[in-house]
Each structure stands twice: as structure tokens, then as C-alpha cells.
Short mmCIF file of C-alpha atoms and ligand atoms in Angstrom, two decimals:
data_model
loop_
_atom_site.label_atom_id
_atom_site.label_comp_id
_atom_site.label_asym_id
_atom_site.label_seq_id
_atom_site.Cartn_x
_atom_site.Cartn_y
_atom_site.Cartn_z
CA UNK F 236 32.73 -82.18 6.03
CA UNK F 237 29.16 -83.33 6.46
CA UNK F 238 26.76 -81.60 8.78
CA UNK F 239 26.51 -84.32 11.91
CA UNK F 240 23.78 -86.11 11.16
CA UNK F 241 22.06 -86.74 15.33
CA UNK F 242 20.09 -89.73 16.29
CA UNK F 243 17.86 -90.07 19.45
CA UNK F 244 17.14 -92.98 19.94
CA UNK F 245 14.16 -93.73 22.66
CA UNK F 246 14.10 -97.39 23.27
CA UNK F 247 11.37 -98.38 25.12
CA UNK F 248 10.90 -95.14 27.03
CA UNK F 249 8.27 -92.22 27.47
CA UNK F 250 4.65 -92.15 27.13
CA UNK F 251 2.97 -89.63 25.02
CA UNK F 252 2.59 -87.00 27.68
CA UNK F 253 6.48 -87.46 28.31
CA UNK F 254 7.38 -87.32 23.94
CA UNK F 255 5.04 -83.97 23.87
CA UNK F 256 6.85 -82.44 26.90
CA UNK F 257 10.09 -83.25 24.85
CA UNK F 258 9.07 -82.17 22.04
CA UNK F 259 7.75 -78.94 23.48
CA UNK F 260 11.66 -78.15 25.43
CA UNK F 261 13.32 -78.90 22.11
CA UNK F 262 11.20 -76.95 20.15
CA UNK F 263 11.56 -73.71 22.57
CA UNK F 264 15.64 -74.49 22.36
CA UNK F 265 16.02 -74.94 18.77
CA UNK F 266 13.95 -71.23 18.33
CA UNK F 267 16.27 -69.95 20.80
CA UNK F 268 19.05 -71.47 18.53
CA UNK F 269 16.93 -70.17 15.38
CA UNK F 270 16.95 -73.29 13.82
CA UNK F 271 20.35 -75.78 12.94
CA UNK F 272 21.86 -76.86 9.77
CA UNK F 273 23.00 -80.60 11.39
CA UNK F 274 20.53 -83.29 10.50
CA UNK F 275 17.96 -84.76 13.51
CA UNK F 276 16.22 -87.94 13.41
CA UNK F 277 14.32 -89.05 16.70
CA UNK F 278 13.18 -92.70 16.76
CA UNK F 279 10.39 -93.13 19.45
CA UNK F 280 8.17 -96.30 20.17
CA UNK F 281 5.78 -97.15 17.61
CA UNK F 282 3.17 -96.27 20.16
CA UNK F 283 4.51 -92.62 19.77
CA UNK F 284 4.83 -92.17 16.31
CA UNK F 285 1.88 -90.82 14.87
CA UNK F 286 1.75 -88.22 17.57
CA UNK F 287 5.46 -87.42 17.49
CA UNK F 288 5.27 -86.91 13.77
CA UNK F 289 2.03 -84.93 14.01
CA UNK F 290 3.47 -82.61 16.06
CA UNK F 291 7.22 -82.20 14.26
CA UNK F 292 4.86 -81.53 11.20
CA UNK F 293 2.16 -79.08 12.72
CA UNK F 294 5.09 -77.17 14.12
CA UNK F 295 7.19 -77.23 11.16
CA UNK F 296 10.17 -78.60 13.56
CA UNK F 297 13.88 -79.39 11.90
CA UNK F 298 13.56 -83.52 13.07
CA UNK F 299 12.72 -85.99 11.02
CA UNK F 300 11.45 -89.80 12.51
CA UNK F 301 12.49 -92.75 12.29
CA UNK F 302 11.78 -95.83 14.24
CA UNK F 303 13.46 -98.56 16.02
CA UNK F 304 12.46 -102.15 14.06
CA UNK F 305 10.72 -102.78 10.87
CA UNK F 306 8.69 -105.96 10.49
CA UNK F 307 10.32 -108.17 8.35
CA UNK F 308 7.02 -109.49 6.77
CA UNK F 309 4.46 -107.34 4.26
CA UNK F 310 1.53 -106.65 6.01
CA UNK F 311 -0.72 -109.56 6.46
CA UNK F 312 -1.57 -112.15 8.97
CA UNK F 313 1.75 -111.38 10.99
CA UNK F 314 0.29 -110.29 14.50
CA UNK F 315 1.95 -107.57 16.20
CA UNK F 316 4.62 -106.79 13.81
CA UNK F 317 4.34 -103.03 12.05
CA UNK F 318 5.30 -103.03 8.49
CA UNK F 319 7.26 -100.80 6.34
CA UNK F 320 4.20 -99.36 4.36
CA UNK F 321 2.92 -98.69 7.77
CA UNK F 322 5.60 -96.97 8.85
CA UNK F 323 6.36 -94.96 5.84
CA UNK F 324 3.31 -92.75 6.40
CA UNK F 325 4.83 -91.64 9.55
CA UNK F 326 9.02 -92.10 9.42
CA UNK F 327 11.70 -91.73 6.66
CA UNK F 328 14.09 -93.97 8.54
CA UNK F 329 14.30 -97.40 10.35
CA UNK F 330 17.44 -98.59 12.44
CA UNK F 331 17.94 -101.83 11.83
CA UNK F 332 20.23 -104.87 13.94
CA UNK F 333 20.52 -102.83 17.23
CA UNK F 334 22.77 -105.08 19.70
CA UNK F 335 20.16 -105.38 21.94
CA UNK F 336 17.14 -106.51 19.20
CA UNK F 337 19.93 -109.41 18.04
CA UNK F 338 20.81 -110.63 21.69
CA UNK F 339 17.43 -109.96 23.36
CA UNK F 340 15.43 -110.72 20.13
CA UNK F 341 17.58 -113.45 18.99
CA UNK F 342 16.92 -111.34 15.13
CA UNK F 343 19.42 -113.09 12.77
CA UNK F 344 21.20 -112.00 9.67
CA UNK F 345 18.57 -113.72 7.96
CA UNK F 346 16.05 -111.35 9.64
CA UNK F 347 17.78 -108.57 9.16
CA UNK F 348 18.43 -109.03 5.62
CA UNK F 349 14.70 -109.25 5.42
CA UNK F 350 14.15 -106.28 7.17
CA UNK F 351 16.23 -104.39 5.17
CA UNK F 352 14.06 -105.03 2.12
CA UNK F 353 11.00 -104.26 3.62
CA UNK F 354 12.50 -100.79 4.29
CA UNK F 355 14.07 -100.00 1.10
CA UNK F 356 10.79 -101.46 -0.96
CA UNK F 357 8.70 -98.44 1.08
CA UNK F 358 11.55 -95.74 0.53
CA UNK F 359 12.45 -96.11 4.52
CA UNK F 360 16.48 -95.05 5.14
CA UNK F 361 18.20 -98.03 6.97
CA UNK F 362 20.33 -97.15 9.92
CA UNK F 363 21.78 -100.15 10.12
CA UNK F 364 24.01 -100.93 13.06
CA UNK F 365 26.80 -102.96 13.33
CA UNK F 366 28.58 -104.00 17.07
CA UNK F 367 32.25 -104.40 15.52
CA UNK F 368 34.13 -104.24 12.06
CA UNK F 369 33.58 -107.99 11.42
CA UNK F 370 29.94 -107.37 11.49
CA UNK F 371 27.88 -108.34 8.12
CA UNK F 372 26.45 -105.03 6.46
CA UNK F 373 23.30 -106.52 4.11
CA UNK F 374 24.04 -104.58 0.85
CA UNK F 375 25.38 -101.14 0.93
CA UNK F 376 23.62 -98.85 3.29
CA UNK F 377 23.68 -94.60 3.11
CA UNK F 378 23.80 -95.04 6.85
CA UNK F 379 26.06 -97.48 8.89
CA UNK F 380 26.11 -97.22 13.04
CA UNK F 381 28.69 -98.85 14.52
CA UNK F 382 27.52 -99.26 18.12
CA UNK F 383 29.92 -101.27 20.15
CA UNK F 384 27.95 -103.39 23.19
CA UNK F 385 29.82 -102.92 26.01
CA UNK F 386 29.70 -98.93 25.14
CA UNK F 387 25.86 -99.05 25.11
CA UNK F 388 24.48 -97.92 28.36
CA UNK F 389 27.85 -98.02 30.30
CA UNK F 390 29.06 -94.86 30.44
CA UNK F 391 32.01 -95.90 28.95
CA UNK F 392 32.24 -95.06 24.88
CA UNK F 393 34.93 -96.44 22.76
CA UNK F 394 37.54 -93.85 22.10
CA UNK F 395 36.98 -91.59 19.11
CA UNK F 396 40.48 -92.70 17.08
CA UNK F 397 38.84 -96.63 17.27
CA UNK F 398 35.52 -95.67 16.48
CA UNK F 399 36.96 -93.26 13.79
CA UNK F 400 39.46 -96.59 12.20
CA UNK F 401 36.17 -98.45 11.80
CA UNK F 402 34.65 -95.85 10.04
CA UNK F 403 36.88 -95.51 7.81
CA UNK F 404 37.09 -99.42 6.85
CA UNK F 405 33.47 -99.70 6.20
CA UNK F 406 33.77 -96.16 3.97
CA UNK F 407 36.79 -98.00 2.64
CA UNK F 408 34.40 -101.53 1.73
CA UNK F 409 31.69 -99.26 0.34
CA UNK F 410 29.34 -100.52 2.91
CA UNK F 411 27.84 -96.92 3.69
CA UNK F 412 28.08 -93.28 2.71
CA UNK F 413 27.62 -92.14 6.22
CA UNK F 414 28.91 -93.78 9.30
CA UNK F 415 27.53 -92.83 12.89
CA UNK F 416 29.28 -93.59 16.33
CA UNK F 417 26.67 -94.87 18.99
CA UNK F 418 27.31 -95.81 22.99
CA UNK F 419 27.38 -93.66 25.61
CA UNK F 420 27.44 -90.53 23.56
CA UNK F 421 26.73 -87.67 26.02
CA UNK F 422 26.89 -83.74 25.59
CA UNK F 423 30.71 -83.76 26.90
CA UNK F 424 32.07 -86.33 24.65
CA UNK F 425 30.20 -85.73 21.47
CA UNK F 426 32.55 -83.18 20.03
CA UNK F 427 35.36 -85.74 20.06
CA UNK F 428 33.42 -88.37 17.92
CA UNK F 429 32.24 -85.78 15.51
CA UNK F 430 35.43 -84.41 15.05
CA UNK F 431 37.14 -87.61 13.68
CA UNK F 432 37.36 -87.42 9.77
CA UNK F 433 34.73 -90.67 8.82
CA UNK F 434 32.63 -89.80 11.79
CA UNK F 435 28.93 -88.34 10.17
CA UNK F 436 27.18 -88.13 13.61
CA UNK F 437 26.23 -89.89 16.22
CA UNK F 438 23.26 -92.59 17.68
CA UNK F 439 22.33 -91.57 20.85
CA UNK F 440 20.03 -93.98 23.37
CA UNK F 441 20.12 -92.43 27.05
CA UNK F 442 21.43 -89.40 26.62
CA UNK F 443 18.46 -88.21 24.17
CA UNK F 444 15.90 -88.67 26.80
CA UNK F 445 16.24 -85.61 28.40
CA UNK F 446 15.51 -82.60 26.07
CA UNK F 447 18.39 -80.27 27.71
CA UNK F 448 20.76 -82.85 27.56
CA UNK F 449 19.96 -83.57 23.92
CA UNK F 450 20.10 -80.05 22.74
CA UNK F 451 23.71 -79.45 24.43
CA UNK F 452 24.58 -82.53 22.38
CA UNK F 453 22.87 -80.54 18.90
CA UNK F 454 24.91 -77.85 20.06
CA UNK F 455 28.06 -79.08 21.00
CA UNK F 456 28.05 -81.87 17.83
P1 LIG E 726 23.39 -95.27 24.86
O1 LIG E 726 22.71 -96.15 23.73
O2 LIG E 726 23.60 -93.89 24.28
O3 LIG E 726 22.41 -95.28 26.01
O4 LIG E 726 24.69 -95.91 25.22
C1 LIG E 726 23.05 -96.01 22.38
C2 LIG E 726 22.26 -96.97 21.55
O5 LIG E 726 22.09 -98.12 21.94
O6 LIG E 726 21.76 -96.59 20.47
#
């Protein structure tokens, strides 16, 4: 089995003061824990990145970054988008096609296809989420998160044996090597989605924000 691979994702949440203060409880936990073999990604605002990643590296702590969107363009004249070359000097992965940038953001396959190259072409690791199994993966991705909508921010997940079926499909397509389960993932329910044979982590949105509630869920993954 592959160590869980554990995704916190921000959204639009936290100033700096608030990332440090998280970054400070996690760091104090994961001593305590002396260190953990399962893979950690944290995806924070752009606004946070640079500091979040100066302070993972000055304190030499087990998370890697990522970030939420990638601008689909090269940079250029393309105001208020942050490109991939950008990015790269401070994150080794991007999620990209989150339900809520393609119903809020109105980001098309077209978009995301785009995006998807601009990641690759600076050595960025697509997280690329899909909401069901008839969702389009661009390409083939090393990781797929399916992320059902009405699971996101509900409280109510999808149960572990569905999430686990579509797993195993898009293993079964070749459309990822990893595939994550995202939506209201919390410290008491992770176990069960990790469990599941084609289940290589989790995404986790509101349940990462607090540090003690994202360490149980390092713990208990
Ligand atoms: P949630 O969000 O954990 O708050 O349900 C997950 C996500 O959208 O990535």
C-alpha cells in the first residue's frame, strides 16, 4: 500500500499571521510525532506562499506546497493571473478543476486543459480533481481527486466503498497513478477512506484549517 498522501487545502482562508500560527502548532505536533512517513502537501492562497514555503524550508518541515489555480497563460500581459514559472519557485504541485473554480469561475475543459500544460511545462504535479466518474481527466495525471460537490463543505462525505469504485475505474482507464478522496474529510472519517484499496489519501478543505484537527487527521490517515 502507498503511504496516504494528505492534502490541505486552504481556499480562500487565513492571513499570514493565521498560516504562521499553523504552521508553528503543526510543527510542535509533528516533533512530538518525530516526524511521519505519509506524504503532506498544504495549498494556501497565493498571498501566502512565499512565506508558507519560507518557513516549511527554514524549519526543515515534512510538507511540501502546492497551490490552488495555475494561470493558464505564460507570463505576460495577463493581469492578475500567477503563472506556472512563478509558482514553481515556491510549490511542487497545483490542483487543478476544483468544483467550485468550474461553477464559480465558469473555468472550462478548455481552460483546464490549458492549465494543465502550464503546470507540467514548469515541472508543477497536477492534482487534478474530478466531481464524478464521467468527469474528463486531460491526459493522464500521477494525481486524480475525485471530490464529489454535494460532499464539499456539507458534512456529509460520500461513503468510502463509492468513493473507493471510482477509484478504481479511473486506476482501471489509466487516468492517474494515485487517486485521492476529497469532501468533508474530517479526523473521524478519514481512516475509512484511506483504508479502501485505490484510495492514496485524501483532499481536505475545512477540516485542514485548524492545526489540531489536521494533525488527528495525519495521525489517524
Ligand atoms: P471540504 O472541502 O473538506 O471542506 O469538504 C474539500 C475540498 O473542496 O477540497
Amino acid at each position: 500500500m502507498h503511504t496516504p498522501i494528505l492534502i490541505a487545502n486552504w481556499k480562500s482562508n487565513k492571513t499570514r499571521g493565521d498560516a504562521l500560527l499553523w504552521l508553528k502548532k503543526i510543527a510542535e505536533e509533528l516533533k512530538v510525532m518525530q516526524q511521519t512517513q505519509k506524504t503532506i502537501i498544504l495549498c494556501p492562497s497565493f498571498s501566502l506562499l512565499s512565506n508558507v514555503h519560507q518557513y516549511i524550508t527554514k524549519e526543515n518541515l515534512p510538507i511540501a506546497t502546492g497551490t490552488q489555480d495555475i494561470s493558464a497563460f505564460p507570463q505576460g500581459p495577463y493581469t492578475g493571473e500567477v503563472n506556472g514559472r512563478q509558482i514553481s519557485e515556491f510549490a511542487t504541485y497545483s490542483i487543478i478543476g476544483h468544483s467550485e473554480r468550474r461553477e464559480l469561475l465558469g473555468e472550462s475543459m478548455a481552460t483546464l486543459e490549458k492549465k494543465v500544460q502550464m503546470a507540467q511545462a514548469n515541472n508543477l504535479t497536477v492534482i487534478f480533481c474530478i466531481q464524478d466518474k464521467t468527469t474528463p481527466v486531460v491526459g493522464s495525471m500521477d494525481i486524480v481527486a475525485y471530490e464529489p460537490p454535494m460532499a464539499i463543505g456539507t458534512g456529509r462525505p460520500d461513503t468510502p466503498e463509492n468513493a473507493n469504485a471510482i477509484a478504481s475505474s479511473v486506476k482501471a482507464q489509466n487516468k492517474a497513478s494515485y487517486v485521492l478522496y476529497g469532501g468533508s474529510v474530517t479526523s473521524r472519517n478519514v481512516s475509512r477512506f484511506t483504508a479502501m484499496d485505490h484510495i492514496d489519501g485524501v483532499l481536505v478543505g475545512k477540516a485542514s484549517l485548524d492545526p489540531l484537527e489536521f494533525i488527528e487527521i495525519i495521525k489517524n490517515a
